Coordinates of N, CA and C in Angstrom, one line a residue:
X1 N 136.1 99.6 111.1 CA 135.2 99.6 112.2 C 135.4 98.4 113.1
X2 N 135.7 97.2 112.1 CA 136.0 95.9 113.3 C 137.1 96.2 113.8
X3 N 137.9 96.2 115.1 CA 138.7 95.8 116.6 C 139.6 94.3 115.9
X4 N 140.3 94.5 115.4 CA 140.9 93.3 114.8 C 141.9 92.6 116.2
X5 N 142.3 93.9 116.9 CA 143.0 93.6 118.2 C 142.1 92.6 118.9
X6 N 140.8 93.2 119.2 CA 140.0 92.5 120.3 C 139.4 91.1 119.7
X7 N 139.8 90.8 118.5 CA 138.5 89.4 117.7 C 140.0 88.5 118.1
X8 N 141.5 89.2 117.8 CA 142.5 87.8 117.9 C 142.7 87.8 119.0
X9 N 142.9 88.9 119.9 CA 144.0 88.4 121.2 C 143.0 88.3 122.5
X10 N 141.8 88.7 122.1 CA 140.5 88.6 123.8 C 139.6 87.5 123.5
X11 N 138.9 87.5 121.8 CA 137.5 87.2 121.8 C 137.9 85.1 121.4
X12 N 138.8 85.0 120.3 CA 139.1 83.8 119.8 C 139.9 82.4 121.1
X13 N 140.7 83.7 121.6 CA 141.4 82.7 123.1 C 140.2 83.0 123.9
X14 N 139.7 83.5 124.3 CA 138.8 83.2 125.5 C 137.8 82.2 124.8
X15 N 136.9 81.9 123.3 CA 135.9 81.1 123.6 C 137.1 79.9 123.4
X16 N 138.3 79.6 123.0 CA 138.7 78.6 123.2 C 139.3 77.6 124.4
X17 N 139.5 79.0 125.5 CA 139.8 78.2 126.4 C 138.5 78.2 127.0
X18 N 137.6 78.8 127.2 CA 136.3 78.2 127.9 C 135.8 77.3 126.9
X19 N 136.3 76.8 125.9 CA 136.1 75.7 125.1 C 136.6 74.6 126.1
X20 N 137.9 74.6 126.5 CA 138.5 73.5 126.7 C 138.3 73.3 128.7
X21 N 138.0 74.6 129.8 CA 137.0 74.3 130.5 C 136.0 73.8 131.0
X22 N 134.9 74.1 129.7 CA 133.4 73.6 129.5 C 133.7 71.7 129.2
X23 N 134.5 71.7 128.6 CA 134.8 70.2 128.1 C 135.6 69.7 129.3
X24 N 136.3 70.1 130.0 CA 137.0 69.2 131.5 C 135.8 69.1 132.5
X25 N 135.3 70.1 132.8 CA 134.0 70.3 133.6 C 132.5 69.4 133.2
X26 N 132.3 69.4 132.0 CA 131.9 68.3 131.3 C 131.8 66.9 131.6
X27 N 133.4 66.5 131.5 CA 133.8 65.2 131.5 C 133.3 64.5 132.6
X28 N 133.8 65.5 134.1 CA 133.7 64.8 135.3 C 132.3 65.1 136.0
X29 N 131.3 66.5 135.5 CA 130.0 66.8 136.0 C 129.0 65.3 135.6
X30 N 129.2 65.8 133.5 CA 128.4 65.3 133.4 C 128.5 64.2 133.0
X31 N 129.5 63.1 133.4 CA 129.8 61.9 133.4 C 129.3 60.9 134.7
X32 N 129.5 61.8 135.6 CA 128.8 61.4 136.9 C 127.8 61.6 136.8
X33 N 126.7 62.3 136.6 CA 125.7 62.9 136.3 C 124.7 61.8 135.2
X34 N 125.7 61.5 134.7 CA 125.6 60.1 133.6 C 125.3 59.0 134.0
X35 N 126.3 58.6 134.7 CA 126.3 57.3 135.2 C 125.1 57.0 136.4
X36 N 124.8 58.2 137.3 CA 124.0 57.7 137.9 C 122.5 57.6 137.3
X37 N 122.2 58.4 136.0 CA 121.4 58.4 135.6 C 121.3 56.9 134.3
X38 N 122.3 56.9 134.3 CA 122.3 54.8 133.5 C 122.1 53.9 134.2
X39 N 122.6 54.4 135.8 CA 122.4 53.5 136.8 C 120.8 53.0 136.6
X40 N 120.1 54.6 136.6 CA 118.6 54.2 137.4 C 117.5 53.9 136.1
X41 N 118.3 54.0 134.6 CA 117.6 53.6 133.5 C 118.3 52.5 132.7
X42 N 119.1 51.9 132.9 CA 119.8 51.0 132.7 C 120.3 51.3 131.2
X43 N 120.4 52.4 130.8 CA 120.9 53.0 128.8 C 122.2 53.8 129.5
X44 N 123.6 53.0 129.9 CA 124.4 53.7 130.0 C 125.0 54.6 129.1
X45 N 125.2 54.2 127.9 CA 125.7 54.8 127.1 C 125.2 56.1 126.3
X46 N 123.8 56.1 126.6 CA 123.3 57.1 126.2 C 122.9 58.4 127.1
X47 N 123.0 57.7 128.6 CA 122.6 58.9 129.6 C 124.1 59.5 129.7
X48 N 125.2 58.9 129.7 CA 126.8 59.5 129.7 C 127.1 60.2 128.6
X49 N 126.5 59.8 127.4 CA 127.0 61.1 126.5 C 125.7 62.2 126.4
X50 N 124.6 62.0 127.2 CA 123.8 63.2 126.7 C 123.9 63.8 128.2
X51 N 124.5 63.2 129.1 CA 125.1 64.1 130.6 C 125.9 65.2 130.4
X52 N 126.9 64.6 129.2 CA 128.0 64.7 129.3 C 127.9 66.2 128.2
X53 N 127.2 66.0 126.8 CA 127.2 66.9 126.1 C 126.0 68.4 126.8
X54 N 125.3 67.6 127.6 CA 123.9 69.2 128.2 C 124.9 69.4 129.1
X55 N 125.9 69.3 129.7 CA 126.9 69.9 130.9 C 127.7 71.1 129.9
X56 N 128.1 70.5 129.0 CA 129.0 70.9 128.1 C 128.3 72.2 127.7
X57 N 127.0 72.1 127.2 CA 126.1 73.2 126.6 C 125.9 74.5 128.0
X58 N 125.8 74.0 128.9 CA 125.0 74.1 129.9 C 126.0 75.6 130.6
X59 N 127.6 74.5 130.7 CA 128.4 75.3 130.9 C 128.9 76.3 130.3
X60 N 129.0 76.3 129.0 CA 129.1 77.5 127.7 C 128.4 78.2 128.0
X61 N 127.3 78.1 128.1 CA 126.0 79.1 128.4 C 125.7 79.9 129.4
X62 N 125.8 79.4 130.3 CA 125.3 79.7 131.8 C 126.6 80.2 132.7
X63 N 127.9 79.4 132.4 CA 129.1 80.5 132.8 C 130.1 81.1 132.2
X64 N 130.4 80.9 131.2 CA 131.4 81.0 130.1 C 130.9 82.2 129.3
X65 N 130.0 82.7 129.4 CA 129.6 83.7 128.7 C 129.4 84.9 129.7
X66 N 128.9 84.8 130.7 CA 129.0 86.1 131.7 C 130.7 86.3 132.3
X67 N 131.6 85.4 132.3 CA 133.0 85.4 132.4 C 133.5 86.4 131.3
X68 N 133.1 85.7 129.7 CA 133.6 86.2 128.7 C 133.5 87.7 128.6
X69 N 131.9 87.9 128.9 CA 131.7 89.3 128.3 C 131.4 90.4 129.4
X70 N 132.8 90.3 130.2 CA 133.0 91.4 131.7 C 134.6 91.6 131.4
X71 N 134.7 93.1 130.7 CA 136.0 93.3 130.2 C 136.9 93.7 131.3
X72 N 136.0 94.3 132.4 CA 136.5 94.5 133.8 C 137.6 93.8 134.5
X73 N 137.2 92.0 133.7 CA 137.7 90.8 134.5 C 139.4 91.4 133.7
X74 N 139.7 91.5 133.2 CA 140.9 91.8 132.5 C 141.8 92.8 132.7
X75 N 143.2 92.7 133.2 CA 144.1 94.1 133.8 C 143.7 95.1 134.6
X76 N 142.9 93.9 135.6 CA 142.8 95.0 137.0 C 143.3 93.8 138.2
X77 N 143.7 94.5 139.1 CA 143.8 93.7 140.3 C 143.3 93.0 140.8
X78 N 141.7 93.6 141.2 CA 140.6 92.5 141.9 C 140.1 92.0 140.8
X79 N 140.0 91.6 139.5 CA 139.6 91.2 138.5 C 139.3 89.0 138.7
X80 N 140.6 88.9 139.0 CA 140.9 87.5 139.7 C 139.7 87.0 140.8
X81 N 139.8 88.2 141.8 CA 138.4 87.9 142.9 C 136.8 87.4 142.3
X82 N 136.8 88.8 141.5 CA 135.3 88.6 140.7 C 135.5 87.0 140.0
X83 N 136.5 87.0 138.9 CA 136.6 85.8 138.1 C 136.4 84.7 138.9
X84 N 137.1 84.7 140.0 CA 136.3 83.2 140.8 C 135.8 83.2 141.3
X85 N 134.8 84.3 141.8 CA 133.3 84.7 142.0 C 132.6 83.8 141.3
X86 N 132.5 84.5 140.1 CA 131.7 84.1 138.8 C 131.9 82.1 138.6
X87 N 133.1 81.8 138.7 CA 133.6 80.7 138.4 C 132.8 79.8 139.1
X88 N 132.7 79.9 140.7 CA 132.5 79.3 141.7 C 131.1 78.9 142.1
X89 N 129.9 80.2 141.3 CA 129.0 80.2 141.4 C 128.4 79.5 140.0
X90 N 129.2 79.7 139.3 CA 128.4 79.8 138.0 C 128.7 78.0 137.1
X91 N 129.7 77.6 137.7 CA 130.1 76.7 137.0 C 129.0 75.9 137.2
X92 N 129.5 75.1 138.6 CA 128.4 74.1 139.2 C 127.4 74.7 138.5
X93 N 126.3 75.6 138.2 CA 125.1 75.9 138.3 C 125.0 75.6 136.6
X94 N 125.8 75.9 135.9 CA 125.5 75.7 134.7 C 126.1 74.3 134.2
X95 N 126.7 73.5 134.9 CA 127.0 72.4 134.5 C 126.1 71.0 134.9
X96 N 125.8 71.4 135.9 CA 124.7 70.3 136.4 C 123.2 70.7 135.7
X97 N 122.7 72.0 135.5 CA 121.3 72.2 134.9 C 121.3 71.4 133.9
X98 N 122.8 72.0 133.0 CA 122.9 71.3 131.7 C 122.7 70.1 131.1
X99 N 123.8 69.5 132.4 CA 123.7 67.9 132.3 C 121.9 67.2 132.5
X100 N 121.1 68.0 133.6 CA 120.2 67.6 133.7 C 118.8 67.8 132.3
X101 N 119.4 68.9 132.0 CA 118.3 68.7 130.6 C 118.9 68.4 129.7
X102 N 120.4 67.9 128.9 CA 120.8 67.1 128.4 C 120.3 65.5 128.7
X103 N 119.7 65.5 129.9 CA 119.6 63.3 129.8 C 117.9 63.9 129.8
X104 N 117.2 64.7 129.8 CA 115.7 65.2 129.8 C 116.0 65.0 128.2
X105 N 116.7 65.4 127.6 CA 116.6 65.6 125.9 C 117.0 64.5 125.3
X106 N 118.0 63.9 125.6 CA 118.6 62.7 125.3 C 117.7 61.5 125.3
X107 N 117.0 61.7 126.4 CA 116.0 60.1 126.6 C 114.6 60.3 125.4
X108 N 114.2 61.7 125.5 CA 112.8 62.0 125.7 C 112.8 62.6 123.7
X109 N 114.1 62.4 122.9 CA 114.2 62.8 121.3 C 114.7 61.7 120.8
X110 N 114.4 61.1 119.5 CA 115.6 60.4 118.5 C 116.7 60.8 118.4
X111 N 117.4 59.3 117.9 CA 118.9 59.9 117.7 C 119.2 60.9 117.0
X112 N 118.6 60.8 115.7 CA 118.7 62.1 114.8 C 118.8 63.4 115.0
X113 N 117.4 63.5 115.2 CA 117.1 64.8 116.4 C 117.6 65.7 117.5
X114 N 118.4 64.6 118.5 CA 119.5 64.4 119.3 C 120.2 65.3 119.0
X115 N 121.4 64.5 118.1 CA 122.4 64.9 117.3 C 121.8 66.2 116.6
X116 N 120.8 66.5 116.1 CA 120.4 67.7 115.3 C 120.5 69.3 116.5
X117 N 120.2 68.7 117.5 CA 119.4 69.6 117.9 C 120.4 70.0 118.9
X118 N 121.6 69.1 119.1 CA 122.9 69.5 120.0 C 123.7 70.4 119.1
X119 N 123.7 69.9 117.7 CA 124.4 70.9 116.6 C 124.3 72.3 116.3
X120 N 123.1 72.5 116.5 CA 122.2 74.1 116.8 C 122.5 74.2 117.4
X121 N 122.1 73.9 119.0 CA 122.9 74.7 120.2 C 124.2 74.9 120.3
X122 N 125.1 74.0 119.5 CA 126.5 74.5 119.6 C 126.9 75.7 118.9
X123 N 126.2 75.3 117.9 CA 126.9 76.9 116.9 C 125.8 77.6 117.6
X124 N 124.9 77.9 117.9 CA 124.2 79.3 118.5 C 124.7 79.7 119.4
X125 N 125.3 79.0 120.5 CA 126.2 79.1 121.8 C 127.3 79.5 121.4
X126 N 127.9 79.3 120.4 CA 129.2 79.7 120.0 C 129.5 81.5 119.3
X127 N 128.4 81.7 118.3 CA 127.8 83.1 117.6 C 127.5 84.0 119.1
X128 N 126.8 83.5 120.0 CA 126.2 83.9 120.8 C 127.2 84.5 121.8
X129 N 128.5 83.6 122.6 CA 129.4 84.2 123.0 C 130.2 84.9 122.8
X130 N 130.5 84.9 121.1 CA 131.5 85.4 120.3 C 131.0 86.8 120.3
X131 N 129.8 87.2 119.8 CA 129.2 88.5 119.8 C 128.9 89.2 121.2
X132 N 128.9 88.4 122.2 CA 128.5 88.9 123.5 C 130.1 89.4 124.1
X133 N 130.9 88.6 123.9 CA 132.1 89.0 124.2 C 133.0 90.1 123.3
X134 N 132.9 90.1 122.2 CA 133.6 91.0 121.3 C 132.8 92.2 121.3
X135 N 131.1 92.4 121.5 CA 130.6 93.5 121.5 C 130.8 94.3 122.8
X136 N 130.6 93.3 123.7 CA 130.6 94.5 125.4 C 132.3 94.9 125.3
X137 N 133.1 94.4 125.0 CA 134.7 94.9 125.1 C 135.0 95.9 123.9
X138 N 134.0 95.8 122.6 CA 134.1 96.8 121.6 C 133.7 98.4 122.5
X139 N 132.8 98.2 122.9 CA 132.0 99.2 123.5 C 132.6 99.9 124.7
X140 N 133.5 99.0 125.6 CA 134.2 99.3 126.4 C 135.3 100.1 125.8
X141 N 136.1 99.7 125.0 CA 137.2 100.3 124.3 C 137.0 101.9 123.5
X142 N 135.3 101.5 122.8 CA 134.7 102.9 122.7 C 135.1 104.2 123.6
X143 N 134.6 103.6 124.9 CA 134.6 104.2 125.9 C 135.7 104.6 126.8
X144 N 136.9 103.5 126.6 CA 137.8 103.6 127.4 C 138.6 103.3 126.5
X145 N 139.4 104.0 125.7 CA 140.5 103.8 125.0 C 141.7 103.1 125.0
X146 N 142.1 103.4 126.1 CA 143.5 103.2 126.6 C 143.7 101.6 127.3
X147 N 142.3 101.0 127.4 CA 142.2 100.0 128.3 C 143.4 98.9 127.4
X148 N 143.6 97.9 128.8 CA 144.6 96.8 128.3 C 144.1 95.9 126.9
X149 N 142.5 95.3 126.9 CA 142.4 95.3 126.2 C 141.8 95.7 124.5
X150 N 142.0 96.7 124.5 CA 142.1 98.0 123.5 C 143.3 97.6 122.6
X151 N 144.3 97.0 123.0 CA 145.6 97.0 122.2 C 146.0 96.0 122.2
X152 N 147.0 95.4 121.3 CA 147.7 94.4 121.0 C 148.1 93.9 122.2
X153 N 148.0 92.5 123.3 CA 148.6 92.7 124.3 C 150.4 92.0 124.3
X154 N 150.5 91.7 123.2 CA 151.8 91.2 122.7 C 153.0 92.4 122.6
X155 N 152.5 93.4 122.3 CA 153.4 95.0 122.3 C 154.2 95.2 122.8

C-alpha cells in the first residue's frame, strides 16, 4: 500500500532540499532580522539565533510545505511559473513572520524552554510536510497513474 517510489525519489529530496533553502533563507532573513533586533535590545546573540531559527521554522511552514504538497509543480511546463509564484510570495512571508515570532519567543521563554519548544516544532514541521507531501502525490497517483511522479524517475 506504501508508494516506495514517491517516499525516495519526491517526498525525502524535496523535504531535504527545502531543508537546505529554509536554512539559506534563514541565514540572511533572519540574521538581519536579528541584528536589528540586538541592535534595539542590546542581547545580540540571542535575538540572531532566535531570528534566525523562527525564519527557519517560519519558512518550512508557511512556504515549503504548499511548494511540497502541489504534485502539479512536477513534469509540467508551466509548473516552473507557479513554483515561483509560490516561491516569490511565499518565501518572504514566511520567513520574516517567522523570524518575527522567533525573537517574540526567544526573548519572552527560558533557555530551556526555548530550546524545548524549537525541538517540537521541528519534528512536527517535519511529520507535518512529510505526510502533507507524500499523501496529496499518493492520491494524485491514485488518480492519475501514469503521472511522472508515479514512477521511478531514474528509469
Amino acid at each position: 500500500m506504501i508508494n516506495w517510489n514517491i517516499i525516495l525519489y519526491w517526498t525525502l529530496p524535496g523535504i531535504f532540499n527545502s531543508t537546505l533553502v529554509s536554512a539559506a533563507v534563514a541565514l540572511g532573513v533572519g540574521g538581519v532580522i536579528g541584528l536589528i533586533a540586538g541592535a534595539i535590545s542590546h542581547r545580540f546573540k540571542l535575538a540572531v539565533l532566535s531570528g534566525i531559527g523562527g525564519s527557519f521554522l517560519g519558512t518550512m511552514l508557511i512556504a515549503m510545505l504548499p511548494i511540497l504538497s502541489q504534485p502539479n509543480l512536477f513534469g509540467s511546463g508551466y509548473g516552473g511559473i507557479v513554483l515561483m509564484f509560490f516561491a516569490m510570495t511565499l518565501i518572504p512571508i514566511g520567513s520574516i513572520s517567522g523570524a518575527l515570532a522567533g525573537l517574540l519567543a526567544g526573548f519572552k521563554l527560558s533557555p530551556r524552554r526555548r530550546q524545548k519548544l524549537f525541538l517540537i516544532l521541528l519534528i512536527c514541521i517535519y511529520i507535518l510536510i512529510a505526510l502533507a507531501s507524500y499523501g496529496r502525490k499518493f492520491l494524485a497517483c491514485a488518480e492519475f497513474p501514469g503521472e511522472l511522479y508515479c514512477r521511478n524517475p531514474y528509469l
